[in-house]
């Protein structure tokens, strides 16, 4: 049974990686064990030792705990499996020995005791090796463990210690203790010490595991957070470490705390490297370094927050050590031991951050454009530096190492080379900036240039080389302040020339403010470069000089304000007692003291805007009543304007109608002349003027409308051309309706004006007013009719006419011969007479405005000399065009024989006599027509046809009557064609007969050979005349030709 238990412990040690304590082999032999007990009884007389119970209590003081942690010391346990089996075998063999052999009992007791002592020695070695294991050794070996590894170490250690403690409390261990105690062996004390050390180790491990658990939980929470949340949780992590130090009885050792803090630093280094993109930290320099730079800064801030949290907890421990009765031991170890690896990693991150910052700074040079004398050269210099920097950035970003690995020194080599090149580029850029500063003509330009390069000025190399150039700007600042002072003394008497549209005092204050603003701008420019100059004496000198100028300007401003206050007091006193209005001859009304009042109001606006001006009683009184005074002024200004419009804008016919109202207004204005600007009720008294003005203004507007209506008729076209540019018949209905509507509106407006003037309809003044309006209307209608008749005369004038005005056609009729359609008398003459009647009729569409005048406007206008003269001119143009038309018709009568002659009679005479007989020829000699005479007649007809074809299609008579000749030419060409057909038909029949005779027999030919026309010549003549032979004749001709 004991053997099986021992084997189970061996297996447990192998599986769990625990330390196995093998029992002595002699305990497995029952014979030796019995001999030992017998010998022990003989030696000690069967007396039991007092220490036996104590040893049992020591072995049973602690019970094993159920913990599961790995252990490193399992080699011995696994190597002794076979030994346990051998001891079990020996014990079985020993039990079979002869109990009666007394000679060998003493030998067995010695052997068993020796075996127990060797076992204790082995146990002490195994346990001592395990107890001497220290976690800090890993850190001392330059490893970089994380807290989770230490947590596992202490849990495994506790599990192994409890396993060892359980073995020391086993029956085998009790037997070993009994044997050693019975023999009073020195190893009994060693076994007791071993048990005490194991017990102390269990207490230590339990304490550490229990107090490390909160730290482990907090770190687990932190590892599950987003990296952006870590910085806010560093204090909580260090607080747990602080509590571990104060609560644990065994962990509050500097060595262990340093190791734990280093492990925490290693953990956050690992998380930081995992958060950063590794090699891309430098690779993004050529694309977009901004986001990665923010990540690097976040990591740096997070790790610095860890160090800050450590410092806070360290300071808190020191305070607790001073304040508490039982002081808590503070952290006496040096912080650089804790943050050794973290500081190396931080330095690497700071170098990376510096590279990114420098890159972003140099990238700003891309769009930089300098101004000044050498702007192009300087800008090119900046761009050359920028392009050279891009080359260095590409080389650095091409490195294949991980910049976040502090143990990789390859990046340091790239970094050193990059920084050396950057220093050279900074030197070149400083030279460009220095030249640009030398070209600056004033301090603001230099300050602007410094602001432009501000991102670059914090570089150490720049701060070493640039101050000499900036110091010269300080001298320029002092020079600008001196010029400001000189300008003050030279221009202070007449500064208003710079501000012409402001009051004199306000102009002085504006000028003073301008100088002060210039001084402040100079001082502000100096403060831009003040920190770069590095000289306290310069700063004090500039500040003192600027304070002197500011004090000088302040004194001048106070003096101007005082004088302005006294002047305003005098002017306000005069205006407050001034009358409101005054009447200038003959009847012009104006606001009294208007210009002085406007000047004071303007100055008071500047006083309120300026502030700090003392107000004396009259000024204060005026200012308090300013709103009422302004309202009164506006009312009076409106009233004066209205009154002057009423008086100055009247017409002769209107003045009698408003005479009574004007008298009432003058009486009202007499009362206003007695009031001043502080009197009340001015607005109510001005209302009567506004009412009269409103009525008269509306009546005058109506009069203007009536004038516009009458004058608008001048632009109205009563006569218009149609789509083919010929004159349309009559006036359009839309035009007539518009004229009629205008007349009705005129009548309505006159009635409205009678109401506005409050005039009596039967009064003489109103009658004269209507006569005035009537004259306006009649004049407008006269212009309308003149426009229409001028249109006719201009269109009929050969020198000024445009397209044809009217159109007729010339036709050839069988009975009447040449006639115009329509005739001149029935067409153009009657059309134009009707058109002029319609033009005069347009005047009758407007109702008569005047009641004292007889007849409508048409009757009056028909007697107008101008209209009569134009009408007579139209009739004259008609007679002229009629005469020219007759001449045209007479000229075409030369072709009359073609349509008047009897074609058959004429042709018969031609065939008989070879020509047409004259009127007196009765007995002429017969001479039959030959082929030549046929040719002559046909040629005459072709010539006439050509002449007729070349006649113009349309003829314009007198430039305005269009005559269409196409009907005439078409008819005449048809007649000519008939004449020609008569001759050619005869020739065609002659040709047919000739062909028939040729194809007949000879006897028949002799009988019918009476034809005198040559066949061939006849055919040629027909072809010349454009006549084609019929197909049957052409066939016969081909047969004859073949014979």
Short mmCIF file of N, CA and C in Angstrom, two decimals, residues 590-698:
data_model
loop_
_atom_site.label_atom_id
_atom_site.label_comp_id
_atom_site.label_asym_id
_atom_site.label_seq_id
_atom_site.Cartn_x
_atom_site.Cartn_y
_atom_site.Cartn_z
N UNK A 590 -36.81 127.24 -45.76
CA UNK A 590 -35.68 126.40 -45.39
C UNK A 590 -35.58 126.30 -43.89
N UNK A 591 -34.88 125.23 -43.42
CA UNK A 591 -34.68 125.02 -41.98
C UNK A 591 -33.58 125.98 -41.52
N UNK A 592 -33.88 126.73 -40.47
CA UNK A 592 -32.93 127.72 -39.97
C UNK A 592 -31.75 127.01 -39.30
N UNK A 593 -30.54 127.45 -39.60
CA UNK A 593 -29.34 126.89 -38.98
C UNK A 593 -29.12 125.42 -39.31
N UNK A 594 -29.55 125.04 -40.48
CA UNK A 594 -29.48 123.61 -40.83
C UNK A 594 -28.03 123.10 -40.86
N UNK A 595 -27.16 123.85 -41.44
CA UNK A 595 -25.77 123.39 -41.55
C UNK A 595 -25.09 123.32 -40.19
N UNK A 596 -25.37 124.32 -39.34
CA UNK A 596 -24.78 124.27 -37.99
C UNK A 596 -25.32 123.08 -37.21
N UNK A 597 -26.62 122.81 -37.34
CA UNK A 597 -27.23 121.69 -36.63
C UNK A 597 -26.65 120.35 -37.11
N UNK A 598 -26.50 120.21 -38.41
CA UNK A 598 -25.94 118.96 -38.93
C UNK A 598 -24.49 118.78 -38.48
N UNK A 599 -23.74 119.88 -38.42
CA UNK A 599 -22.35 119.79 -37.97
C UNK A 599 -22.28 119.34 -36.52
N UNK A 600 -23.18 119.91 -35.66
CA UNK A 600 -23.16 119.53 -34.24
C UNK A 600 -23.58 118.08 -34.07
N UNK A 601 -24.60 117.66 -34.81
CA UNK A 601 -25.03 116.26 -34.71
C UNK A 601 -23.91 115.32 -35.16
N UNK A 602 -23.19 115.72 -36.19
CA UNK A 602 -22.07 114.89 -36.63
C UNK A 602 -20.99 114.82 -35.57
N UNK A 603 -20.69 115.95 -34.95
CA UNK A 603 -19.66 115.96 -33.92
C UNK A 603 -20.09 115.14 -32.72
N UNK A 604 -21.38 115.20 -32.38
CA UNK A 604 -21.84 114.40 -31.24
C UNK A 604 -21.75 112.90 -31.53
N UNK A 605 -21.96 112.51 -32.78
CA UNK A 605 -21.78 111.09 -33.12
C UNK A 605 -20.33 110.67 -32.90
N UNK A 606 -19.39 111.54 -33.29
CA UNK A 606 -17.98 111.23 -33.07
C UNK A 606 -17.63 111.28 -31.59
N UNK A 607 -18.32 112.16 -30.84
CA UNK A 607 -18.07 112.22 -29.39
C UNK A 607 -18.47 110.90 -28.74
N UNK A 608 -19.65 110.38 -29.11
CA UNK A 608 -20.09 109.10 -28.54
C UNK A 608 -19.16 107.97 -28.96
N UNK A 609 -18.70 108.03 -30.19
CA UNK A 609 -17.81 106.97 -30.66
C UNK A 609 -16.44 107.06 -30.00
N UNK A 610 -15.97 108.30 -29.77
CA UNK A 610 -14.65 108.50 -29.19
C UNK A 610 -14.66 108.19 -27.71
N UNK A 611 -15.64 108.73 -26.98
CA UNK A 611 -15.68 108.54 -25.53
C UNK A 611 -14.62 109.36 -24.83
N UNK A 612 -14.83 109.62 -23.55
CA UNK A 612 -13.85 110.34 -22.75
C UNK A 612 -13.90 111.85 -22.90
N UNK A 613 -14.90 112.41 -23.64
CA UNK A 613 -15.02 113.86 -23.81
C UNK A 613 -15.99 114.39 -22.75
N UNK A 614 -15.57 115.38 -22.01
CA UNK A 614 -16.42 115.95 -20.96
C UNK A 614 -17.56 116.76 -21.59
N UNK A 615 -18.78 116.56 -21.10
CA UNK A 615 -19.96 117.24 -21.63
C UNK A 615 -20.41 118.31 -20.64
N UNK A 616 -20.44 119.57 -21.08
CA UNK A 616 -20.89 120.69 -20.25
C UNK A 616 -22.42 120.79 -20.32
N UNK A 617 -23.04 121.70 -19.55
CA UNK A 617 -24.52 121.70 -19.44
C UNK A 617 -25.25 121.80 -20.78
N UNK A 618 -24.91 122.79 -21.61
CA UNK A 618 -25.62 122.94 -22.89
C UNK A 618 -25.42 121.70 -23.78
N UNK A 619 -24.19 121.19 -23.79
CA UNK A 619 -23.93 119.99 -24.58
C UNK A 619 -24.71 118.80 -24.05
N UNK A 620 -24.72 118.66 -22.73
CA UNK A 620 -25.46 117.55 -22.12
C UNK A 620 -26.96 117.71 -22.39
N UNK A 621 -27.45 118.95 -22.31
CA UNK A 621 -28.87 119.21 -22.59
C UNK A 621 -29.21 118.89 -24.05
N UNK A 622 -28.32 119.30 -24.94
CA UNK A 622 -28.54 119.00 -26.36
C UNK A 622 -28.48 117.50 -26.61
N UNK A 623 -27.55 116.83 -25.95
CA UNK A 623 -27.39 115.39 -26.16
C UNK A 623 -28.60 114.64 -25.63
N UNK A 624 -29.14 115.06 -24.49
CA UNK A 624 -30.33 114.40 -23.95
C UNK A 624 -31.55 114.59 -24.86
N UNK A 625 -31.61 115.77 -25.50
CA UNK A 625 -32.75 116.05 -26.39
C UNK A 625 -32.42 115.75 -27.85
N UNK A 626 -31.30 115.03 -28.07
CA UNK A 626 -30.85 114.81 -29.45
C UNK A 626 -31.88 114.03 -30.27
N UNK A 627 -32.47 112.99 -29.70
CA UNK A 627 -33.44 112.19 -30.46
C UNK A 627 -34.63 113.04 -30.88
N UNK A 628 -35.13 113.89 -29.94
CA UNK A 628 -36.26 114.76 -30.28
C UNK A 628 -35.85 115.81 -31.32
N UNK A 629 -34.63 116.33 -31.17
CA UNK A 629 -34.16 117.34 -32.12
C UNK A 629 -34.01 116.72 -33.51
N UNK A 630 -33.47 115.49 -33.55
CA UNK A 630 -33.32 114.82 -34.85
C UNK A 630 -34.68 114.56 -35.48
N UNK A 631 -35.64 114.11 -34.65
CA UNK A 631 -36.98 113.86 -35.17
C UNK A 631 -37.62 115.15 -35.68
N UNK A 632 -37.42 116.24 -34.90
CA UNK A 632 -37.96 117.53 -35.33
C UNK A 632 -37.30 117.99 -36.62
N UNK A 633 -35.99 117.79 -36.69
CA UNK A 633 -35.27 118.20 -37.90
C UNK A 633 -35.74 117.41 -39.11
N UNK A 634 -35.92 116.13 -38.93
CA UNK A 634 -36.39 115.32 -40.06
C UNK A 634 -37.79 115.74 -40.49
N UNK A 635 -38.65 116.02 -39.51
CA UNK A 635 -40.02 116.46 -39.84
C UNK A 635 -39.99 117.80 -40.56
N UNK A 636 -39.18 118.75 -40.04
CA UNK A 636 -39.09 120.06 -40.68
C UNK A 636 -38.47 119.95 -42.08
N UNK A 637 -37.45 119.09 -42.19
CA UNK A 637 -36.83 118.92 -43.50
C UNK A 637 -37.83 118.37 -44.51
N UNK A 638 -38.63 117.43 -44.08
CA UNK A 638 -39.65 116.89 -44.98
C UNK A 638 -40.70 117.95 -45.30
N UNK A 639 -41.10 118.69 -44.26
CA UNK A 639 -42.12 119.71 -44.47
C UNK A 639 -41.60 120.80 -45.42
N UNK A 640 -40.35 121.25 -45.21
CA UNK A 640 -39.78 122.28 -46.07
C UNK A 640 -39.69 121.80 -47.51
N UNK A 641 -39.27 120.55 -47.68
CA UNK A 641 -39.18 120.00 -49.02
C UNK A 641 -40.55 119.94 -49.68
N UNK A 642 -41.55 119.51 -48.91
CA UNK A 642 -42.91 119.41 -49.47
C UNK A 642 -43.45 120.80 -49.83
N UNK A 643 -43.23 121.76 -48.95
CA UNK A 643 -43.73 123.11 -49.21
C UNK A 643 -43.07 123.70 -50.46
N UNK A 644 -41.76 123.57 -50.55
CA UNK A 644 -41.07 124.10 -51.73
C UNK A 644 -41.51 123.40 -53.01
N UNK A 645 -41.81 122.12 -52.91
CA UNK A 645 -42.33 121.42 -54.08
C UNK A 645 -43.70 121.93 -54.48
N UNK A 646 -44.54 122.22 -53.48
CA UNK A 646 -45.88 122.73 -53.78
C UNK A 646 -45.80 124.11 -54.42
N UNK A 647 -44.94 124.95 -53.86
CA UNK A 647 -44.85 126.33 -54.35
C UNK A 647 -44.09 126.40 -55.67
N UNK A 648 -43.01 125.64 -55.79
CA UNK A 648 -42.15 125.79 -56.95
C UNK A 648 -42.50 124.90 -58.11
N UNK A 649 -43.37 123.93 -57.94
CA UNK A 649 -43.65 123.01 -59.03
C UNK A 649 -45.01 123.20 -59.67
N UNK A 650 -45.70 124.33 -59.41
CA UNK A 650 -47.04 124.50 -59.94
C UNK A 650 -46.99 124.92 -61.40
N UNK A 651 -48.09 124.69 -62.11
CA UNK A 651 -48.25 125.15 -63.50
C UNK A 651 -49.27 126.28 -63.51
N UNK A 652 -49.30 126.99 -64.61
CA UNK A 652 -50.16 128.18 -64.69
C UNK A 652 -51.62 127.83 -64.49
N UNK A 653 -52.06 126.70 -65.02
CA UNK A 653 -53.47 126.33 -64.88
C UNK A 653 -53.78 125.80 -63.50
N UNK A 654 -52.74 125.36 -62.76
CA UNK A 654 -52.96 124.77 -61.45
C UNK A 654 -52.97 125.83 -60.35
N UNK A 655 -52.23 126.91 -60.50
CA UNK A 655 -52.06 127.89 -59.42
C UNK A 655 -53.38 128.45 -58.91
N UNK A 656 -54.34 128.81 -59.73
CA UNK A 656 -55.61 129.32 -59.17
C UNK A 656 -56.33 128.27 -58.32
N UNK A 657 -56.13 126.99 -58.63
CA UNK A 657 -56.82 125.94 -57.87
C UNK A 657 -56.25 125.78 -56.47
N UNK A 658 -54.96 126.08 -56.23
CA UNK A 658 -54.34 125.84 -54.92
C UNK A 658 -54.06 127.14 -54.19
N UNK A 659 -54.56 128.25 -54.66
CA UNK A 659 -54.24 129.54 -54.05
C UNK A 659 -54.72 129.60 -52.61
N UNK A 660 -55.90 129.09 -52.35
CA UNK A 660 -56.46 129.15 -51.00
C UNK A 660 -55.65 128.28 -50.05
N UNK A 661 -55.26 127.10 -50.49
CA UNK A 661 -54.48 126.21 -49.63
C UNK A 661 -53.11 126.79 -49.33
N UNK A 662 -52.51 127.47 -50.28
CA UNK A 662 -51.21 128.09 -50.03
C UNK A 662 -51.30 129.19 -48.98
N UNK A 663 -52.40 129.92 -48.96
CA UNK A 663 -52.58 130.98 -47.97
C UNK A 663 -52.66 130.40 -46.58
N UNK A 664 -53.37 129.29 -46.43
CA UNK A 664 -53.48 128.64 -45.11
C UNK A 664 -52.11 128.12 -44.66
N UNK A 665 -51.32 127.60 -45.59
CA UNK A 665 -49.99 127.11 -45.22
C UNK A 665 -49.08 128.24 -44.74
N UNK A 666 -49.15 129.38 -45.35
CA UNK A 666 -48.30 130.51 -44.93
C UNK A 666 -48.64 130.96 -43.53
N UNK A 667 -49.94 130.93 -43.18
CA UNK A 667 -50.32 131.30 -41.82
C UNK A 667 -49.77 130.30 -40.82
N UNK A 668 -49.80 129.02 -41.16
CA UNK A 668 -49.27 127.99 -40.26
C UNK A 668 -47.76 128.11 -40.10
N UNK A 669 -47.06 128.46 -41.16
CA UNK A 669 -45.60 128.59 -41.09
C UNK A 669 -45.18 129.80 -40.27
N UNK A 670 -46.01 130.79 -40.23
CA UNK A 670 -45.70 131.96 -39.40
C UNK A 670 -45.61 131.59 -37.94
N UNK A 671 -46.45 130.65 -37.50
CA UNK A 671 -46.39 130.18 -36.11
C UNK A 671 -45.11 129.37 -35.86
N UNK A 672 -44.69 128.58 -36.83
CA UNK A 672 -43.48 127.78 -36.65
C UNK A 672 -42.23 128.64 -36.58
N UNK A 673 -42.23 129.83 -37.21
CA UNK A 673 -41.06 130.69 -37.17
C UNK A 673 -40.76 131.21 -35.78
N UNK A 674 -41.75 131.16 -34.89
CA UNK A 674 -41.57 131.68 -33.53
C UNK A 674 -41.03 130.62 -32.57
N UNK A 675 -40.95 129.34 -32.98
CA UNK A 675 -40.54 128.26 -32.08
C UNK A 675 -39.05 127.94 -32.26
N UNK A 676 -38.49 127.34 -31.19
CA UNK A 676 -37.08 126.93 -31.20
C UNK A 676 -36.99 125.40 -31.19
N UNK A 677 -35.73 124.91 -31.13
CA UNK A 677 -35.52 123.46 -31.24
C UNK A 677 -35.94 122.67 -30.02
N UNK A 678 -36.17 123.35 -28.93
CA UNK A 678 -36.59 122.61 -27.72
C UNK A 678 -38.09 122.73 -27.50
N UNK A 679 -38.81 123.34 -28.42
CA UNK A 679 -40.26 123.45 -28.30
C UNK A 679 -40.92 122.14 -28.73
N UNK A 680 -42.14 121.93 -28.27
CA UNK A 680 -42.88 120.71 -28.58
C UNK A 680 -44.02 121.03 -29.53
N UNK A 681 -44.59 119.99 -30.12
CA UNK A 681 -45.74 120.15 -31.01
C UNK A 681 -45.38 120.53 -32.43
N UNK A 682 -44.11 120.47 -32.79
CA UNK A 682 -43.69 120.86 -34.14
C UNK A 682 -44.20 119.85 -35.16
N UNK A 683 -44.18 118.60 -34.81
CA UNK A 683 -44.58 117.58 -35.77
C UNK A 683 -46.06 117.67 -36.12
N UNK A 684 -46.90 118.01 -35.13
CA UNK A 684 -48.33 118.13 -35.40
C UNK A 684 -48.63 119.30 -36.34
N UNK A 685 -47.87 120.40 -36.16
CA UNK A 685 -48.13 121.57 -36.99
C UNK A 685 -47.64 121.39 -38.43
N UNK A 686 -46.74 120.47 -38.62
CA UNK A 686 -46.23 120.24 -39.99
C UNK A 686 -47.10 119.26 -40.77
N UNK A 687 -48.09 118.65 -40.11
CA UNK A 687 -48.91 117.66 -40.79
C UNK A 687 -49.76 118.29 -41.89
N UNK A 688 -50.23 119.54 -41.68
CA UNK A 688 -51.09 120.20 -42.68
C UNK A 688 -50.34 120.38 -43.99
N UNK A 689 -49.05 120.75 -43.90
CA UNK A 689 -48.24 120.89 -45.11
C UNK A 689 -48.12 119.55 -45.82
N UNK A 690 -47.95 118.49 -45.04
CA UNK A 690 -47.78 117.17 -45.64
C UNK A 690 -49.05 116.71 -46.33
N UNK A 691 -50.22 117.04 -45.73
CA UNK A 691 -51.49 116.63 -46.35
C UNK A 691 -51.70 117.36 -47.67
N UNK A 692 -51.48 118.71 -47.66
CA UNK A 692 -51.64 119.49 -48.90
C UNK A 692 -50.66 118.99 -49.95
N UNK A 693 -49.43 118.73 -49.52
CA UNK A 693 -48.43 118.24 -50.46
C UNK A 693 -48.82 116.89 -51.05
N UNK A 694 -49.39 116.02 -50.22
CA UNK A 694 -49.79 114.70 -50.71
C UNK A 694 -50.85 114.82 -51.79
N UNK A 695 -51.86 115.68 -51.58
CA UNK A 695 -52.92 115.84 -52.59
C UNK A 695 -52.38 116.44 -53.88
N UNK A 696 -51.58 117.50 -53.72
CA UNK A 696 -51.06 118.17 -54.91
C UNK A 696 -50.08 117.26 -55.65
N UNK A 697 -49.28 116.52 -54.88
CA UNK A 697 -48.33 115.61 -55.53
C UNK A 697 -49.07 114.54 -56.33
N UNK A 698 -50.18 114.03 -55.78
CA UNK A 698 -50.95 113.02 -56.51
C UNK A 698 -51.58 113.63 -57.75
#
